Structure formats: structure tokens, C-alpha cells
Tab-separated table of N, CA, C and O in Angstrom:
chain	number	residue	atom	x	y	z
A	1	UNK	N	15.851	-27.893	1.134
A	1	UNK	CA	16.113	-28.171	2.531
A	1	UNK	C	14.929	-27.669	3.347
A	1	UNK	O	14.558	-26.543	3.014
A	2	UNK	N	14.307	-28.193	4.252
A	2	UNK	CA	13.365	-27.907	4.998
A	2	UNK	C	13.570	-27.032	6.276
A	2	UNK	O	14.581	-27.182	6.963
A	3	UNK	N	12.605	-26.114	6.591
A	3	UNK	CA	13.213	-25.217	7.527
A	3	UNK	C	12.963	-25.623	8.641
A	3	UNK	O	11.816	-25.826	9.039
A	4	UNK	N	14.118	-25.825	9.390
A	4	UNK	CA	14.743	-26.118	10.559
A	4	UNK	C	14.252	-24.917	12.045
A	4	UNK	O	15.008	-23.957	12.191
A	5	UNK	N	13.318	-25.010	12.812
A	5	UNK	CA	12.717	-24.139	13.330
A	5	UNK	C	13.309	-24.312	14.808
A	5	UNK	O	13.423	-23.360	15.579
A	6	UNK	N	13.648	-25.531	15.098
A	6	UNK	CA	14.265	-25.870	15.913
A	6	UNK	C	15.497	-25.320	16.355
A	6	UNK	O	15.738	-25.107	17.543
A	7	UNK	N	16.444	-25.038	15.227
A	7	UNK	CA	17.440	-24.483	14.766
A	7	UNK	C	17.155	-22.803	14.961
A	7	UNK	O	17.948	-22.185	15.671
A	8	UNK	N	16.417	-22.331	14.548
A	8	UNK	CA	16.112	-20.920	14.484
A	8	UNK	C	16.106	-20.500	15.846
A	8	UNK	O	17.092	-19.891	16.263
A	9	UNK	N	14.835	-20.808	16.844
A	9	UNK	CA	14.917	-21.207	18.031
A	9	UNK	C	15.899	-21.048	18.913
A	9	UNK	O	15.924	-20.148	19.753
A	10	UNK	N	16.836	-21.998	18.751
A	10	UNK	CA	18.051	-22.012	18.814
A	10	UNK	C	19.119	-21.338	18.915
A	10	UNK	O	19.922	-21.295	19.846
A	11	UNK	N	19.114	-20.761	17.840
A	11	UNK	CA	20.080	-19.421	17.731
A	11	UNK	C	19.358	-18.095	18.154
A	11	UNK	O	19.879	-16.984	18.053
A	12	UNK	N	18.175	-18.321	18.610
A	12	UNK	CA	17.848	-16.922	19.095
A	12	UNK	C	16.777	-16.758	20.643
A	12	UNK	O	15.620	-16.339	20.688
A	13	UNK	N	17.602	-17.225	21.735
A	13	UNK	CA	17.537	-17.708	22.999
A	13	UNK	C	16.512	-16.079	23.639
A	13	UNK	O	16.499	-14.865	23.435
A	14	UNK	N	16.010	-16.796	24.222
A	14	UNK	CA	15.122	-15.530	24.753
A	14	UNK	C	13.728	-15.073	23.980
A	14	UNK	O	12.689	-14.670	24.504
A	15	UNK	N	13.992	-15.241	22.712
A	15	UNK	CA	12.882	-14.424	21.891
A	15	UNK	C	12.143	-15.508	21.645
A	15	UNK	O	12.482	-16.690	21.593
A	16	UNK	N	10.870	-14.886	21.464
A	16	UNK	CA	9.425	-15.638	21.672
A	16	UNK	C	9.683	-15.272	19.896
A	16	UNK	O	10.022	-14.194	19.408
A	17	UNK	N	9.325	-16.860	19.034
A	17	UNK	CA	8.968	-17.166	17.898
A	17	UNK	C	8.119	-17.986	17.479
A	17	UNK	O	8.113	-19.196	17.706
A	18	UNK	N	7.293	-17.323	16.793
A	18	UNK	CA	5.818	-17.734	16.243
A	18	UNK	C	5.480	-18.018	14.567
A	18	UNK	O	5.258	-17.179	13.694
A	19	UNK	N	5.535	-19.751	14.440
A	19	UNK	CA	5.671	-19.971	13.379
A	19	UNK	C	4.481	-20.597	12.833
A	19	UNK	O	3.589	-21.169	13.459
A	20	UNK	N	4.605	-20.378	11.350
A	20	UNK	CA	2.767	-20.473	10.958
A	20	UNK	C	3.585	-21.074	9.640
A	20	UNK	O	4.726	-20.770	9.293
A	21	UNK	N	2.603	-22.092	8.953
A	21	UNK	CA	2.495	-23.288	7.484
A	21	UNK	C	2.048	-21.825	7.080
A	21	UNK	O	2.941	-21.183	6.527
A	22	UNK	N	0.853	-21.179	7.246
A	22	UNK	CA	0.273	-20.425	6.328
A	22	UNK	C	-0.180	-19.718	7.146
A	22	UNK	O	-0.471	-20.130	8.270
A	23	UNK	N	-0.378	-18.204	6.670
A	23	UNK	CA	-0.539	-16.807	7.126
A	23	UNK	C	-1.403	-15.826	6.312
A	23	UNK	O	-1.282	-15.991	5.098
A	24	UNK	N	-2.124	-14.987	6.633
A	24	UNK	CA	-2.449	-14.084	5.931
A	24	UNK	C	-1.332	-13.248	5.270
A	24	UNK	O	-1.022	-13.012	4.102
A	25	UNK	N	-0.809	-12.861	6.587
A	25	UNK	CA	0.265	-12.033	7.012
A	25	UNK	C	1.441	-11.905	7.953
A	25	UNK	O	1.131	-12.453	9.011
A	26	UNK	N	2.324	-11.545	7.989
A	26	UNK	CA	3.131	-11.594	9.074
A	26	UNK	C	3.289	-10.485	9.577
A	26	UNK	O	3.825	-10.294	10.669
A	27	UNK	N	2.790	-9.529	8.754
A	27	UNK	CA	2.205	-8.101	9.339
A	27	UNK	C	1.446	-8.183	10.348
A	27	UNK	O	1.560	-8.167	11.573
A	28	UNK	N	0.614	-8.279	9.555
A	28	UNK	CA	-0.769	-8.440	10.629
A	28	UNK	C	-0.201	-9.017	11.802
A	28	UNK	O	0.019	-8.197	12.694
A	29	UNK	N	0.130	-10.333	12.076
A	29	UNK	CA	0.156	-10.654	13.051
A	29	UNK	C	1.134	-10.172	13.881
A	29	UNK	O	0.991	-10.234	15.103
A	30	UNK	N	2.210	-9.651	13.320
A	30	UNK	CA	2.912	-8.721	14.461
A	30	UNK	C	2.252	-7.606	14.918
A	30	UNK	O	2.286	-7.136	16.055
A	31	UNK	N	1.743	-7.274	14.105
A	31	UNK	CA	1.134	-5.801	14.816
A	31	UNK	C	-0.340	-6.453	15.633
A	31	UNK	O	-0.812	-5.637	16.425
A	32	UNK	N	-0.847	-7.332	15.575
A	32	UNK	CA	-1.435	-7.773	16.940
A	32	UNK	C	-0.875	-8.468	17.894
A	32	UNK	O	-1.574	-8.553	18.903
A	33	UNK	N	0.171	-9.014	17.935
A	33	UNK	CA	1.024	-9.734	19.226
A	33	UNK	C	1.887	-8.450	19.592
A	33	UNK	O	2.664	-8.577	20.538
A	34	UNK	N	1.819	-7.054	18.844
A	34	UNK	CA	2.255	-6.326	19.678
A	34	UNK	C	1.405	-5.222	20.140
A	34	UNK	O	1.882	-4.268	20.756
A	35	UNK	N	-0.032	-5.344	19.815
A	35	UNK	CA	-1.306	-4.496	20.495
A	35	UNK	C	-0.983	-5.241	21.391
A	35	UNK	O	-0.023	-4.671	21.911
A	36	UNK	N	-1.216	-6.427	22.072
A	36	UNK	CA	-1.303	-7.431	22.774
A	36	UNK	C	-0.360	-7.586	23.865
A	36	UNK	O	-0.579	-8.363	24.794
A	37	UNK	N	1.127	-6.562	23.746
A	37	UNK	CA	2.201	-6.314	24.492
A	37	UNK	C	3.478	-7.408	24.514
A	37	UNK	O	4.401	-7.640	25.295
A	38	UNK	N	2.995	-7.985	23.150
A	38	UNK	CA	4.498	-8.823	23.244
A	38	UNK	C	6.103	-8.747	23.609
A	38	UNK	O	6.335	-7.560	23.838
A	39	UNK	N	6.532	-9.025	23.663
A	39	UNK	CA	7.984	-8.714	23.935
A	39	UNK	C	8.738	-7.984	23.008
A	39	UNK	O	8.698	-8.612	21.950
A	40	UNK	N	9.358	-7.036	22.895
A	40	UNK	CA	10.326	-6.689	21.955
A	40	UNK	C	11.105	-7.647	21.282
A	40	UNK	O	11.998	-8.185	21.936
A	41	UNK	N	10.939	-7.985	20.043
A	41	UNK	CA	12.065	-8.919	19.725
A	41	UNK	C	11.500	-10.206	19.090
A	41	UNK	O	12.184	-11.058	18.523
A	42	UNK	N	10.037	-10.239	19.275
A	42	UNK	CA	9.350	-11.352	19.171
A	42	UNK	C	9.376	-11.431	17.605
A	42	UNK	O	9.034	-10.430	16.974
A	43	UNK	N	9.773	-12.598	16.929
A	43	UNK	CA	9.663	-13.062	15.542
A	43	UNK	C	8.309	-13.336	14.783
A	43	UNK	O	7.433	-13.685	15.575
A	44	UNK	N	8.032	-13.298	13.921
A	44	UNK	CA	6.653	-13.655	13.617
A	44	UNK	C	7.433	-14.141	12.256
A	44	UNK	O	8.312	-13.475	11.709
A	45	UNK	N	6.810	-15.817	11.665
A	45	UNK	CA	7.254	-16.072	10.494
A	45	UNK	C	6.275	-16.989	9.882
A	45	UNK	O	5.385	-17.550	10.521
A	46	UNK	N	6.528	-17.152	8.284
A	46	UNK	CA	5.269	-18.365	7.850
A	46	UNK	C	6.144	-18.824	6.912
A	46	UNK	O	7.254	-18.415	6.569
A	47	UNK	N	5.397	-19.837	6.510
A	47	UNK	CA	6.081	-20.888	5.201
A	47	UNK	C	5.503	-20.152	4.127
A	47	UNK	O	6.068	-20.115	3.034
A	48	UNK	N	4.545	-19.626	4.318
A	48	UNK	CA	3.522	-19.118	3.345
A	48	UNK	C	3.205	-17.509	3.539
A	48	UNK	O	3.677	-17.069	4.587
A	49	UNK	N	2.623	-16.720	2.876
A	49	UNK	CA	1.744	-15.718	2.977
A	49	UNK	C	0.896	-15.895	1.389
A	49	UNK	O	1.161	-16.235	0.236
A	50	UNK	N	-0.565	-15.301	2.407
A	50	UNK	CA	-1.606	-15.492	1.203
A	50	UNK	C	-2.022	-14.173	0.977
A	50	UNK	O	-2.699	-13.820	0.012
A	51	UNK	N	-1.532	-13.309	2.046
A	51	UNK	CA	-2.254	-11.912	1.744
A	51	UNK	C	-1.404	-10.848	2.794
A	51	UNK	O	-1.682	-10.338	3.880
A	52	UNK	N	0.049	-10.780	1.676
A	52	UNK	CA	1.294	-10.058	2.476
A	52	UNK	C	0.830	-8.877	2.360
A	52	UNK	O	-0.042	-8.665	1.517
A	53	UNK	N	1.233	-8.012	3.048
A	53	UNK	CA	1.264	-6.582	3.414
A	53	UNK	C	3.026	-6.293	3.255
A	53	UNK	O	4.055	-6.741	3.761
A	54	UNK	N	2.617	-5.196	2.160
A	54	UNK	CA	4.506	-4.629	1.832
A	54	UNK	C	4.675	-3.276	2.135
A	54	UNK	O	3.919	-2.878	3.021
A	55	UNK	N	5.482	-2.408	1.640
A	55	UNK	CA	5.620	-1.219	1.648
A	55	UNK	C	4.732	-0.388	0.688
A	55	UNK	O	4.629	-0.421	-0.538
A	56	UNK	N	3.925	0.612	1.940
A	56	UNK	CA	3.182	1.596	0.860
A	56	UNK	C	1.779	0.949	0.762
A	56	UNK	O	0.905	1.476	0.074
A	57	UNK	N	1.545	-0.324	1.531
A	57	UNK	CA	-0.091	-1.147	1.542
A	57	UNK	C	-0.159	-1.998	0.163
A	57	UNK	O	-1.224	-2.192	-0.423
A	58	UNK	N	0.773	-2.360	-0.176
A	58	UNK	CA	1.160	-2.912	-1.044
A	58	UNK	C	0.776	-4.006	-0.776
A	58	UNK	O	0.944	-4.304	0.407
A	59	UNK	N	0.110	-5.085	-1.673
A	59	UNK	CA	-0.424	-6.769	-1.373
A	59	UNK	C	0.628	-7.529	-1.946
A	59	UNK	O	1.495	-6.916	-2.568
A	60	UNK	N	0.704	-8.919	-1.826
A	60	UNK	CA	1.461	-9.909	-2.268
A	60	UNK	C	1.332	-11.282	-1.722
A	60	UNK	O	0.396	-11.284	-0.922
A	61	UNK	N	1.923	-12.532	-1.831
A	61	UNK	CA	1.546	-12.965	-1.719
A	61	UNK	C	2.974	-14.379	-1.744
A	61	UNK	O	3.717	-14.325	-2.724
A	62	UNK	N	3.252	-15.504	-0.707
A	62	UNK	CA	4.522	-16.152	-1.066
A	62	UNK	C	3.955	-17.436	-1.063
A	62	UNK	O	2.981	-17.841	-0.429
A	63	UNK	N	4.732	-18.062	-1.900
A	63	UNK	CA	4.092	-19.602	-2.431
A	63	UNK	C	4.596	-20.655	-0.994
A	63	UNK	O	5.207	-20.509	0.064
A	64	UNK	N	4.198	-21.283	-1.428
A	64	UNK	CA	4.710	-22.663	-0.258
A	64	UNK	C	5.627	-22.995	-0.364
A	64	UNK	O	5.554	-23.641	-1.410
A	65	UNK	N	6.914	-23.078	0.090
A	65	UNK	CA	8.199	-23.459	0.606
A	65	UNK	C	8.880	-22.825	-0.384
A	65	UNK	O	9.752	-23.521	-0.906
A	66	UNK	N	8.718	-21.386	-0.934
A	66	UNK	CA	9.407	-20.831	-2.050
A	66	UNK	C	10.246	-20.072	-1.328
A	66	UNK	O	11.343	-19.808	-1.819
A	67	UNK	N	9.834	-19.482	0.220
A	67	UNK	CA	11.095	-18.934	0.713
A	67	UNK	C	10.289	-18.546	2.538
A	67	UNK	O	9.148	-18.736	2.960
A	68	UNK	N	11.025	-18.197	2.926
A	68	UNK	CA	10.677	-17.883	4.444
A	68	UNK	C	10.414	-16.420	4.733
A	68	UNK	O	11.301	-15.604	4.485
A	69	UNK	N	8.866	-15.905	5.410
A	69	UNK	CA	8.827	-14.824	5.242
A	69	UNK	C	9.202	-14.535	6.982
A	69	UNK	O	9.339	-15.477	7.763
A	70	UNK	N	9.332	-13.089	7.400
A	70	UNK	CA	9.529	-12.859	8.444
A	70	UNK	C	9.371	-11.450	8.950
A	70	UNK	O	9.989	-10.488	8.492
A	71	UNK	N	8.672	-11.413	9.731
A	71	UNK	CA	8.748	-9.742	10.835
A	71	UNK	C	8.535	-9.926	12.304
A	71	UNK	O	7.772	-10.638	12.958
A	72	UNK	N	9.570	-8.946	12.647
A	72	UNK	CA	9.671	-8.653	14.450
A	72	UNK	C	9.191	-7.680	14.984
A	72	UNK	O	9.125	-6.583	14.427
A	73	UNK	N	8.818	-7.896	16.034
A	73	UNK	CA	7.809	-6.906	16.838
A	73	UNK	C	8.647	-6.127	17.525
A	73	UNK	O	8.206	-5.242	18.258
């Protein structure tokens, strides 16, 4: 099933969500949309990560449409 972003959106009224095919990170980019002063609450998600950041500086990495990654600011 294809992810429905529209839908996501949707169910979460108010919050600024920022969606990416492919990402380094979703780390990363939260922690610069929140140097940057984003909103509390703000979603950051990808179809992909090529160069995840985990617990402990841990690398990794998620295939293409193998699952939905996600972090909030």
C-alpha cells in the first residue's frame, strides 16, 4: 500500500510535516528545522534513509518503501 501523506496530514492538523522520497536522515533534519526554530511538533519523515542516525551514533540505513521512517522536533 502506498503511503498516503495526504492522510497523515490529515490526521495531524496544525503540525508542520516534512516529507522526503530520500533522506540522509531524519535526524539530521530535525535537528536543523529545529536550530532553525521550528514548531514543536513538527514531523520529519522519508520513504528512505541512506545514512540513519540511531541510538548511541549508531548508522543505518532503510530501503525504499520497506517501511516509513520518522522523527519530531
Amino acid at each position: 500500500m502506498p503511503f498516503d501523506l495526504q492522510h497523515v496530514r490529515e490526521q495531524l492538523p496544525g503540525r508542520r510535516v516534512e516529507w522526503f522520497a530520500s533522506i540522509d536522515s531524519t535526524m539530521n533534519a530535525a535537528a536543523r528545522l529545529a536550530r532553525e526554530g521550528c514548531a514543536s511538533g513538527t514531523v520529519v519523515g522519508a520513504e528512505e534513509q541512506t545514512a540513519g542516525v540511531g541510538r548511541h551514533g549508531r548508522s543505518w540505513h532503510s530501503e525504499p518503501e520497506a517501511g516509513c521512517m520518522f522523527r519530531s522536533c
